[in-house]
CSV table of C-alpha atoms in Angstrom, one decimal:
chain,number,residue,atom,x,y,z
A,1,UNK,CA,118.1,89.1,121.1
A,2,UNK,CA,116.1,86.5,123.0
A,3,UNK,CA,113.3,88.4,125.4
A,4,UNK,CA,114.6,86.7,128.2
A,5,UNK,CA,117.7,88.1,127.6
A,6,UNK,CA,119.5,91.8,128.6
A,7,UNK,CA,122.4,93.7,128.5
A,8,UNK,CA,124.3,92.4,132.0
A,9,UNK,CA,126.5,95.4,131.8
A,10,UNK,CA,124.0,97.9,131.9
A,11,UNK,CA,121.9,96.6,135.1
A,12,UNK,CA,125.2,95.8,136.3
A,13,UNK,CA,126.6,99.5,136.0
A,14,UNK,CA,123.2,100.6,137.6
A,15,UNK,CA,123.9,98.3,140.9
A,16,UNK,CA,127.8,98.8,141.2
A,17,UNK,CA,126.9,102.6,140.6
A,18,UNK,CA,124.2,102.9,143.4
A,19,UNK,CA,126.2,100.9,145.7
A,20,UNK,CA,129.1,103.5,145.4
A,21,UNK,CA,126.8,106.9,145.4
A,22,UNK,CA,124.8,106.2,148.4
A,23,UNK,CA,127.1,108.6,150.6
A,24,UNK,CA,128.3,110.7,147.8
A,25,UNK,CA,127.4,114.4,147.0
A,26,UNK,CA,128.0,113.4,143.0
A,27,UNK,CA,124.4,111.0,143.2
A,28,UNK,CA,122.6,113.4,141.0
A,29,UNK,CA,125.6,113.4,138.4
A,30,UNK,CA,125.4,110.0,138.1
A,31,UNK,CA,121.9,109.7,138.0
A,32,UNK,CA,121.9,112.1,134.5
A,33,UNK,CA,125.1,109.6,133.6
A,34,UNK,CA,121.9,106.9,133.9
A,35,UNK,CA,119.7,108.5,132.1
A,36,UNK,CA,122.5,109.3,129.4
A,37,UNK,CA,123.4,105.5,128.8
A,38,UNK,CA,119.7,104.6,129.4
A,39,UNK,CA,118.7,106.7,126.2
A,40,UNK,CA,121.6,105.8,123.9
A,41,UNK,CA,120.6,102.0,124.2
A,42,UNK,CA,116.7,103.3,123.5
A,43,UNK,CA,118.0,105.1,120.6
A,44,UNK,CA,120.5,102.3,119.4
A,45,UNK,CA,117.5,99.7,119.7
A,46,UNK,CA,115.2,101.6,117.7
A,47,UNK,CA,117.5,102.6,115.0
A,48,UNK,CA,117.5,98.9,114.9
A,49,UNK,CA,114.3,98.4,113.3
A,50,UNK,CA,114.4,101.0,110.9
A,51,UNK,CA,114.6,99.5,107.6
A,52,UNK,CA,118.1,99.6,105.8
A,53,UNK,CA,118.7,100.5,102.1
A,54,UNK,CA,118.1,98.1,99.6
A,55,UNK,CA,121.1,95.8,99.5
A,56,UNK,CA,121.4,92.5,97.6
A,57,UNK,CA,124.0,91.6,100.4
A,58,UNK,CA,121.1,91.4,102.8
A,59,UNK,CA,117.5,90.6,103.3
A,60,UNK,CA,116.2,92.3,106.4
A,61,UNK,CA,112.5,91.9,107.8
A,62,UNK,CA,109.8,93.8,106.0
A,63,UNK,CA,108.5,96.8,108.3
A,64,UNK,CA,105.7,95.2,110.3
A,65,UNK,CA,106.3,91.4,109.3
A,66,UNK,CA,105.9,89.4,112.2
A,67,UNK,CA,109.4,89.0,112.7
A,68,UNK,CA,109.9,92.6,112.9
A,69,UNK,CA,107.1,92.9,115.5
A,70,UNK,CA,108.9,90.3,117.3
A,71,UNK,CA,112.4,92.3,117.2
A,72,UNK,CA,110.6,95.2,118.7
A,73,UNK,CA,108.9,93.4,121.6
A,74,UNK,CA,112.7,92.1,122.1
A,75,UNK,CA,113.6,95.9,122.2
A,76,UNK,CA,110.6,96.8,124.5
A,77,UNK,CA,111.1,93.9,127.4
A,78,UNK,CA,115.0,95.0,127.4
A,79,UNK,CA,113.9,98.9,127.3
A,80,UNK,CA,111.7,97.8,130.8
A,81,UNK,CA,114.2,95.9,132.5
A,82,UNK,CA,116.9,98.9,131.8
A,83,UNK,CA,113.5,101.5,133.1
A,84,UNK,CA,112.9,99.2,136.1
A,85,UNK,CA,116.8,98.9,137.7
A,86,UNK,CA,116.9,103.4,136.6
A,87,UNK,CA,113.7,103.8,138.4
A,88,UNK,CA,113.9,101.3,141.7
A,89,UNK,CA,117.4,99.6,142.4
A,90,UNK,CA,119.0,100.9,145.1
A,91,UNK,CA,116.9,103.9,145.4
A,92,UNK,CA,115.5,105.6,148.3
A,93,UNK,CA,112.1,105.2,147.5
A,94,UNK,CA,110.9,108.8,149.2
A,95,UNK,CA,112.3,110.2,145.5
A,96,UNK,CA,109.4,108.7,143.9
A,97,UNK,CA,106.9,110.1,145.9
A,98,UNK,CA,108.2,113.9,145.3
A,99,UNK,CA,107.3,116.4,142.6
A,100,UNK,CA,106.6,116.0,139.6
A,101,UNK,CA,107.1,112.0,140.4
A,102,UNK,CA,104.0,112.0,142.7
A,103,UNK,CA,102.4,112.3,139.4
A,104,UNK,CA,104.6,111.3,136.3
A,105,UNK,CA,104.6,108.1,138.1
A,106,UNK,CA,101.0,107.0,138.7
A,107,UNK,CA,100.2,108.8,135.1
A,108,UNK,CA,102.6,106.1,134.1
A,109,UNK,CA,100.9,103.0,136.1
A,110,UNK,CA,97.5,104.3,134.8
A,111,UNK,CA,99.0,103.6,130.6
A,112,UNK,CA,100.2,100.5,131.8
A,113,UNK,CA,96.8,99.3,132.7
A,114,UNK,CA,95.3,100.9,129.2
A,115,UNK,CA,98.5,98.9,127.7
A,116,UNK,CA,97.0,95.5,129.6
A,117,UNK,CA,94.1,95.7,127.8
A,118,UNK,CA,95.4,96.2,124.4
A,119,UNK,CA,97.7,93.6,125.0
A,120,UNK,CA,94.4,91.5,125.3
A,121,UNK,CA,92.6,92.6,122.7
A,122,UNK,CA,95.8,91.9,119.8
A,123,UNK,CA,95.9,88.8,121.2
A,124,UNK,CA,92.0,87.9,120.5
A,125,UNK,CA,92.8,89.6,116.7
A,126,UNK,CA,95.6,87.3,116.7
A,127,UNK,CA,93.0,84.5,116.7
A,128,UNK,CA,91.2,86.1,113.7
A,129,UNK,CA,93.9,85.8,111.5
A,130,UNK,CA,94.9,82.1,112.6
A,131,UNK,CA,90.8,82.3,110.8
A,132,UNK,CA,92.2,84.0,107.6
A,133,UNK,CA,95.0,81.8,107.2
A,134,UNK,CA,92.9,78.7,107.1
A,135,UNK,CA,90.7,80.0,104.6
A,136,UNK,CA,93.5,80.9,102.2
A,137,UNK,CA,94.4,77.3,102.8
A,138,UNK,CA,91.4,75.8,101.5
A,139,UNK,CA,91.8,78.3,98.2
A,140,UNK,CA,95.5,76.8,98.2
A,141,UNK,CA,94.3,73.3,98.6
A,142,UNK,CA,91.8,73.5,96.5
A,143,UNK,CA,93.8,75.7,93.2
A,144,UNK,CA,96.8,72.9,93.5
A,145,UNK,CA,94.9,70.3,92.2
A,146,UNK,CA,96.0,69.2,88.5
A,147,UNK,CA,94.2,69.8,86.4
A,148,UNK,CA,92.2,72.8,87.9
A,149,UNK,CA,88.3,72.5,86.5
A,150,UNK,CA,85.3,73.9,87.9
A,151,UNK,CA,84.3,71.8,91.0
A,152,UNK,CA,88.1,73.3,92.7
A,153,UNK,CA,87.4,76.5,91.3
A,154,UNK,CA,83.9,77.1,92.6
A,155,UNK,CA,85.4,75.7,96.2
A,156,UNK,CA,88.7,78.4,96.0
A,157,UNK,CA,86.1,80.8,95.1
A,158,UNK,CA,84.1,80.3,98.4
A,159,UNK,CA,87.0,80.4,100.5
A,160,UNK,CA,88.4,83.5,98.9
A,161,UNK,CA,85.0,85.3,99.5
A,162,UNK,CA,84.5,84.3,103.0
A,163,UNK,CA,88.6,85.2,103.5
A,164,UNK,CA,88.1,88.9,101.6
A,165,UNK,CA,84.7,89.6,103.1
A,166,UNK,CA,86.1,88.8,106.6
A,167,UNK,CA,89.3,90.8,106.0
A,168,UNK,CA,87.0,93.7,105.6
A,169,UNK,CA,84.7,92.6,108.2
A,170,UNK,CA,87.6,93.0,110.8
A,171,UNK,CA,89.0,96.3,109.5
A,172,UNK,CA,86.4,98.2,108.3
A,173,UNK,CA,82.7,97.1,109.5
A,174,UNK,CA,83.2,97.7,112.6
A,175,UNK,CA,83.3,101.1,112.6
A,176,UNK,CA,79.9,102.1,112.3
A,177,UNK,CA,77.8,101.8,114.9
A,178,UNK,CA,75.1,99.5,113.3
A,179,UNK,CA,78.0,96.9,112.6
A,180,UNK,CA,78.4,97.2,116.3
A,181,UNK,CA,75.6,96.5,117.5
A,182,UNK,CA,75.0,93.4,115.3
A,183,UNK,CA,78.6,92.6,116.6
A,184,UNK,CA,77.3,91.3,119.4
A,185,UNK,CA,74.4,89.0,118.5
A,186,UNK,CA,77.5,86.2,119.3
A,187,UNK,CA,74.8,83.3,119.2
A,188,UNK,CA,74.1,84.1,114.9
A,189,UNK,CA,73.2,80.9,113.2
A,190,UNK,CA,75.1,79.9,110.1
A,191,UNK,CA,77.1,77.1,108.4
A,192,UNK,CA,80.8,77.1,108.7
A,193,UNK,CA,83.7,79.3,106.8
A,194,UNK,CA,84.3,78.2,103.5
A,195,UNK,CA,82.4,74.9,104.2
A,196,UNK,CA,80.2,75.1,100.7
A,197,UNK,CA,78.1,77.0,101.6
A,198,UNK,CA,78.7,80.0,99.1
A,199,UNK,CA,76.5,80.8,96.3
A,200,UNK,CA,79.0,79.9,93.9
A,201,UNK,CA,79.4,83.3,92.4
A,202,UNK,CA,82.4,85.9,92.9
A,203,UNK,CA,80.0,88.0,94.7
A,204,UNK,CA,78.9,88.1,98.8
A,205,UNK,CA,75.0,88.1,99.4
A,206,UNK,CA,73.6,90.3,102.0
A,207,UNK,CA,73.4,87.2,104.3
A,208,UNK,CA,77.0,85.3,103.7
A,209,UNK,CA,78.5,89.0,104.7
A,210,UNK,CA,76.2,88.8,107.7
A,211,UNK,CA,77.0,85.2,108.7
A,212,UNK,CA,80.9,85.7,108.5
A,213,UNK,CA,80.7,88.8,110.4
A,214,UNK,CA,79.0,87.5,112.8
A,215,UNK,CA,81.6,84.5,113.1
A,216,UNK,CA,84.6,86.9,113.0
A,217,UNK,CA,83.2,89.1,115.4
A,218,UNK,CA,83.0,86.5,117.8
A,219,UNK,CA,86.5,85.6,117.7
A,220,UNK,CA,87.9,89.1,118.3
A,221,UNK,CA,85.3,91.2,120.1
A,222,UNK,CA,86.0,90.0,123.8
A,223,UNK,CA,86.7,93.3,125.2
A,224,UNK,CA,84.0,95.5,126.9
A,225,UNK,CA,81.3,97.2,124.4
A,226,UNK,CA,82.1,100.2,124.3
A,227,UNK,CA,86.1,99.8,124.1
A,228,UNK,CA,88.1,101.0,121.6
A,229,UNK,CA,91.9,100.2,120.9
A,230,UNK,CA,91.9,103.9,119.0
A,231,UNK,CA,90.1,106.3,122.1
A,232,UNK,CA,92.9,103.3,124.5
A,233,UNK,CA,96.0,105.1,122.6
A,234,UNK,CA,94.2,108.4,122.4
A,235,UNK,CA,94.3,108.3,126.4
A,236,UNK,CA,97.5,106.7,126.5
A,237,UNK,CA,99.5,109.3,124.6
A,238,UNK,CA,96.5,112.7,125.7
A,239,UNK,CA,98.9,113.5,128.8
A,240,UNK,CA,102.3,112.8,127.1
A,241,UNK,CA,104.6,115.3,127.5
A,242,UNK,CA,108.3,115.8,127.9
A,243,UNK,CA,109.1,117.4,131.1
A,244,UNK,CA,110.7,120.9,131.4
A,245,UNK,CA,112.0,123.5,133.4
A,246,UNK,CA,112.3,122.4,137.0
A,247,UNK,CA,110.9,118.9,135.6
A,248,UNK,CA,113.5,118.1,133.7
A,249,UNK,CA,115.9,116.2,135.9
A,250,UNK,CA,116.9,112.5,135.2
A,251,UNK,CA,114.0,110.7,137.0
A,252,UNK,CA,111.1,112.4,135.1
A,253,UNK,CA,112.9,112.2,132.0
A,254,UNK,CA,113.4,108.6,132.4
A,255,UNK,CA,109.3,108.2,132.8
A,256,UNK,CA,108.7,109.9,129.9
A,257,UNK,CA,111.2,107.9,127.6
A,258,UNK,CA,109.5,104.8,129.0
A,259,UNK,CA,106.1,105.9,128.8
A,260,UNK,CA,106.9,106.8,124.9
A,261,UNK,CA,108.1,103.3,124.8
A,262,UNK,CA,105.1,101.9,125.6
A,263,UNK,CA,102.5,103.9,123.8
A,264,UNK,CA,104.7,103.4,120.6
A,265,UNK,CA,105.1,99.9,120.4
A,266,UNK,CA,101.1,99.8,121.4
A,267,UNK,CA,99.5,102.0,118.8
A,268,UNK,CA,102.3,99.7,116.4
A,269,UNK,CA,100.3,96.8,117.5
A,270,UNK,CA,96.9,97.9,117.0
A,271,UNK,CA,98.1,99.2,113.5
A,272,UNK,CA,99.6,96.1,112.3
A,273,UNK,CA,96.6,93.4,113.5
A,274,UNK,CA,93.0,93.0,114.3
A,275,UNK,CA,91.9,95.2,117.1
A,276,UNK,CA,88.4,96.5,118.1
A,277,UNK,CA,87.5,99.5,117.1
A,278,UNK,CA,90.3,100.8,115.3
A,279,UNK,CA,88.6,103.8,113.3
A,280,UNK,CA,90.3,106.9,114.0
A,281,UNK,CA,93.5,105.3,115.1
A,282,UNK,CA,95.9,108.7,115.9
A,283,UNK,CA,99.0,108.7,113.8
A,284,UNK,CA,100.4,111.4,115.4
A,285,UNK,CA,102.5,110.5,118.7
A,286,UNK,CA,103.8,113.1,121.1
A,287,UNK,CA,107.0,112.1,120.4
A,288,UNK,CA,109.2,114.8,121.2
A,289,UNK,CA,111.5,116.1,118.4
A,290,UNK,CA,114.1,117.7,120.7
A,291,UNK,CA,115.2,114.4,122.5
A,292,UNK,CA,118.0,112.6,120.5
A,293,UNK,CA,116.7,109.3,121.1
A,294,UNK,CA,113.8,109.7,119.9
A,295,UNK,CA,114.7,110.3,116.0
A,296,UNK,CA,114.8,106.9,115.5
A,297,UNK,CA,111.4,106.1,117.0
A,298,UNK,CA,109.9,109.4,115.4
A,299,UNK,CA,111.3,107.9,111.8
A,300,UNK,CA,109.9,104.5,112.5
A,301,UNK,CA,106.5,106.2,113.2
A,302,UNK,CA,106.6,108.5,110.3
A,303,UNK,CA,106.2,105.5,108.0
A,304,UNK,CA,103.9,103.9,109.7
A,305,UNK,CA,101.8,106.5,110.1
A,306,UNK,CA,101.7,106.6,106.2
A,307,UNK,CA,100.6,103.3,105.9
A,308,UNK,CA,98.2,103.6,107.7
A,309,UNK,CA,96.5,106.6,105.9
A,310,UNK,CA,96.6,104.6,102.9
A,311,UNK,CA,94.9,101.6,104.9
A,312,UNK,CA,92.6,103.9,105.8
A,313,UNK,CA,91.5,105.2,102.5
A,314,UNK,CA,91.5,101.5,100.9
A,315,UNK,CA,89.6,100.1,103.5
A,316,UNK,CA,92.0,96.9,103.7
A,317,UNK,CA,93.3,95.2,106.2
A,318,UNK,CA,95.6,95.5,109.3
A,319,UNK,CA,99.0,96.5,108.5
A,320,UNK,CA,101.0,93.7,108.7
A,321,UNK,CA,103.0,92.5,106.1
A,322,UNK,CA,101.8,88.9,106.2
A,323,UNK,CA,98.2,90.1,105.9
A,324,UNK,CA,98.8,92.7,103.5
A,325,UNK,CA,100.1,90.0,100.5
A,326,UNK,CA,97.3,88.0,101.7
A,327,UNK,CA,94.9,90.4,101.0
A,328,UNK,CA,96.3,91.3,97.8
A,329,UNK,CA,97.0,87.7,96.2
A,330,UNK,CA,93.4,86.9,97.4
A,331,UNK,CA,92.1,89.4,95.2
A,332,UNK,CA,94.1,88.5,92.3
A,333,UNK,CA,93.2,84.8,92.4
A,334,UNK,CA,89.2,85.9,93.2
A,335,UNK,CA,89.7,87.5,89.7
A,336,UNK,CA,91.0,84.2,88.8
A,337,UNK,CA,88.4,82.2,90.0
A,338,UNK,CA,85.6,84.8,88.6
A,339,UNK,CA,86.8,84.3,84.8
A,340,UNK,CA,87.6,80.8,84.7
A,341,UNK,CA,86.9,78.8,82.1
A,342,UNK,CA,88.0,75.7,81.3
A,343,UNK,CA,90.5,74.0,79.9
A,344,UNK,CA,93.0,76.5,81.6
A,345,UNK,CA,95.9,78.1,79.4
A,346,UNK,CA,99.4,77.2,80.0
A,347,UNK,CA,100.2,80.9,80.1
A,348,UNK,CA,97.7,81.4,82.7
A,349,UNK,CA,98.2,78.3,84.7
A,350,UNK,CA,102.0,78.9,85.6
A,351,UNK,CA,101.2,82.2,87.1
A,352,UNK,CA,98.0,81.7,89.0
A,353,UNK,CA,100.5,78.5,90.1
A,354,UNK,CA,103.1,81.2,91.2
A,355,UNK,CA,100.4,83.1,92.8
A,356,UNK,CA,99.3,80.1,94.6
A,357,UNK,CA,102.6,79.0,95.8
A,358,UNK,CA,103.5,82.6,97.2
A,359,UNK,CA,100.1,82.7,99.0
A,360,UNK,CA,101.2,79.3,100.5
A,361,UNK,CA,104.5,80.8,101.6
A,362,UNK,CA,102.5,83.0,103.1
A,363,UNK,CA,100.7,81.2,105.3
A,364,UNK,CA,103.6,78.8,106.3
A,365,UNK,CA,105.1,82.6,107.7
A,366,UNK,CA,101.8,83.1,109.9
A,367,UNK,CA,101.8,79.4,110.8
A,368,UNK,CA,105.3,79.7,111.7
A,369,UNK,CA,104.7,82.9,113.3
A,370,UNK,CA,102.2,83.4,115.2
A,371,UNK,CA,102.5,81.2,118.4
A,372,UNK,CA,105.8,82.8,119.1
A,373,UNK,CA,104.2,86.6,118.5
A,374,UNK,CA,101.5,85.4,120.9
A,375,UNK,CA,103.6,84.1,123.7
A,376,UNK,CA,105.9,87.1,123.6
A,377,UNK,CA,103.0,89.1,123.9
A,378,UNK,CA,101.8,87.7,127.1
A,379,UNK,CA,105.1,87.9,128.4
A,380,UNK,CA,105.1,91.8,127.7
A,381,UNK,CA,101.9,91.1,129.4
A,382,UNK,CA,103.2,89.6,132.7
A,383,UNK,CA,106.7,91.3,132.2
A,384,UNK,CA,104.3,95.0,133.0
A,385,UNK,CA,101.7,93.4,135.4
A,386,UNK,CA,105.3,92.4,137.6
A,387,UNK,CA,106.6,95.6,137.1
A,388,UNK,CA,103.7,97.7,138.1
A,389,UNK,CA,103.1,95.5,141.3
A,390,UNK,CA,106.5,95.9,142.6
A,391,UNK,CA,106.4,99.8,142.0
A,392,UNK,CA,102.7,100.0,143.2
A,393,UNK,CA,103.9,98.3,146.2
A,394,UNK,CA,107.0,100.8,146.7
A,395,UNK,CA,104.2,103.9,146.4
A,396,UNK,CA,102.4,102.2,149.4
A,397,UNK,CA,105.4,101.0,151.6
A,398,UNK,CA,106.7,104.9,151.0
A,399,UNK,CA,103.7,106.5,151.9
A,400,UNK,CA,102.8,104.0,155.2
A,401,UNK,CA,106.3,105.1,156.2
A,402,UNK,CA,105.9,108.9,156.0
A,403,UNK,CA,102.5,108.7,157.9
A,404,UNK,CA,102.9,110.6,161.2
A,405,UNK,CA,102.4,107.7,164.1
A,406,UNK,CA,99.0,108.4,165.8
């Protein structure tokens, strides 16, 4: 489903209902009716984007591909729409401003904000990648050529070192807190990625580590110093939790379904691509069990969060898919590249040849790819900014009208 696009009869069943309720004593039965409809389409969305069983009938998209992490922005800008008519249209906006609203709702405004900023800071490891894929172009380039001899060897073998050691750069170096302070020494001298100025050897000196971290670095640490996309969801997600008792009623529970929303599809960003400081990334989501729509959501994170773990232990890089068979037919071909000698056996040139071609197909996907994921980004970027204005402004206009005249 296009971003721009959303389910008419829902909003519409909102406005028709408020416009009948407003003098009826049945307004609070409707309002659970709301809430009811509003978390069957959250469930239905998210079931979604679980993977299906193997089929030869179909071939759905890989779990954090980039066309799956376009689906679920799809599913997040309809999910706000739906949370935005529930929590304003047609509403008198003194219900807001009561218990436990007087503070669901701002806690709510504040992870938007936190959300901004990670929004930002995918969007600069976005740029990163765009890096990785044109270094896996020179190895393609270069490992085409018929026949293959050394000179197009030791040149795939420069670009595959820079690509891997920057890969790790990204995911792993920063982490330590000498690697951050080196990260931003932005001005480091050195000649350009996979520009021949390797050593000519399968292994990274001290100083070509150095100089592509330094490069990388300055393409995707552009947030403040000290921030960190893992400590962002951290606070997100400290304060989530589903409301009981008196608490319970539709308007809180619709918050919290939104504000699970949000910190999900989030912490799935920073997991999937380049993102500052990602060490210590919680995989554990207050998601609570008891809700029905939330099974989905809580099997979608399940697998991620195993992923993850292994990422963790490996040291690779981010988790999506795109990256992930980047990373790994990199290493196979620097293996090539490392025991080459020439003339090359048939055997052994039709599958470096297959490896070559899928690691092109690769990058066609991030070429093809990326722009959109970026642009529908921002627009979950504006689409929140828009939102939280108009309710911001709804808080103030409430509270200027319930201040006793002086």
């Amino acid at each position: 489903m296009p971003a721009t696009e959303y389910p008419g009869s829902f909003l519409g069943r909102i406005s028709i209902r408020r416009n009948q309720v407003i003098s009826m004593d049945g307004a609070h039965e409707q309002e659970l009716e709301d809430l009811e409809l509003f978390q069957k389409h959250v469930s239905e969305r998210f079931s979604d984007l679980l993977p299906p069983p193997p089929s030869d009938d179909i071939s759905p998209d890989a779990l954090l591909s980039i066309a799956w992490l376009r689906k679920l922005l799809d599913e997040f800008l309809c999910c706000e729409a739906q949370f935005k008519a529930l929590l304003i249209m047609g509403r008198d906006p003194s219900q807001i401003v009561k218990p436990p609203l007087d503070r669901l709702v701002p806690e709510f405004l504040d992870r938007v904000v936190k959300a901004l900023d990670i929004c930002n800071a995918v969007l600069h490891g976005i740029e990163s990648v765009r890096q990785f894929q044109k270094l896996a172009e020179i190895a393609i380039s270069a490992l085409e050529q018929r026949p293959i001899g050394d000179g197009q060897v030791k040149r795939a073998r420069r670009a595959l070192n820079s690509l891997i050691t920057s890969m790790a750069v990204e995911d792993k170096d920063f982490t330590n807190s000498k690697s951050t302070e080196r990260a931003w020494s932005f001005g480091r001298r050195g000649g350009g990625i996979g520009t021949g100025t390797g050593t000519g050897t399968g292994t990274a000196t001290p100083q070509h580590k150095d100089r592509v971290a330094g490069q990388f670095r300055s393409l995707s640490w552009s947030m403040a110093k000290g921030w960190s996309a893992a400590k962002q969801i951290q606070a997100m997600s400290s304060n989530l939790a589903a409301p009981r008792g008196g608490e319970s009623s539709s308007l809180p529970q619709t918050v919290y379904l939104m504000s699970t929303v949000l910190v999900f599809v989030m912490w799935t960003l920073v997991a999937a691509l380049p993102c500052q400081e990602r060490g210590g990334l919680p995989t554990n989501l207050p998601v609570s069990k008891q809700m029905s729509w939330a099974q989905s959501m809580i099997g979608l994170q399940e697998k991620i969060a195993e992923e993850w773990k292994k990422k963790e232990k490996k040291g690779s890089a981010g988790l999506l898919e795109e990256m992930q068979k980047m990373e790994k037919l990199s290493q196979s071909l620097m293996e090539f590249t490392e025991s080459f000698t020439f003339p090359l056996e048939t055997e052994k040139a039709e599958e470096v040849a297959a490896q070559v071609a899928e690691l092109s197909e690769t990058c066609k996907k991030l070429e093809e790819g990326l722009v959109p994921l970026q642009q529908q980004i921002r627009e979950v970027f504006h689409r929140v900014v828009k939102s939280r204005t108009e309710i911001v402004e709804l808080l103030e206009y409430t509270s200027k009208a319930s201040s006793p005249i002086v």
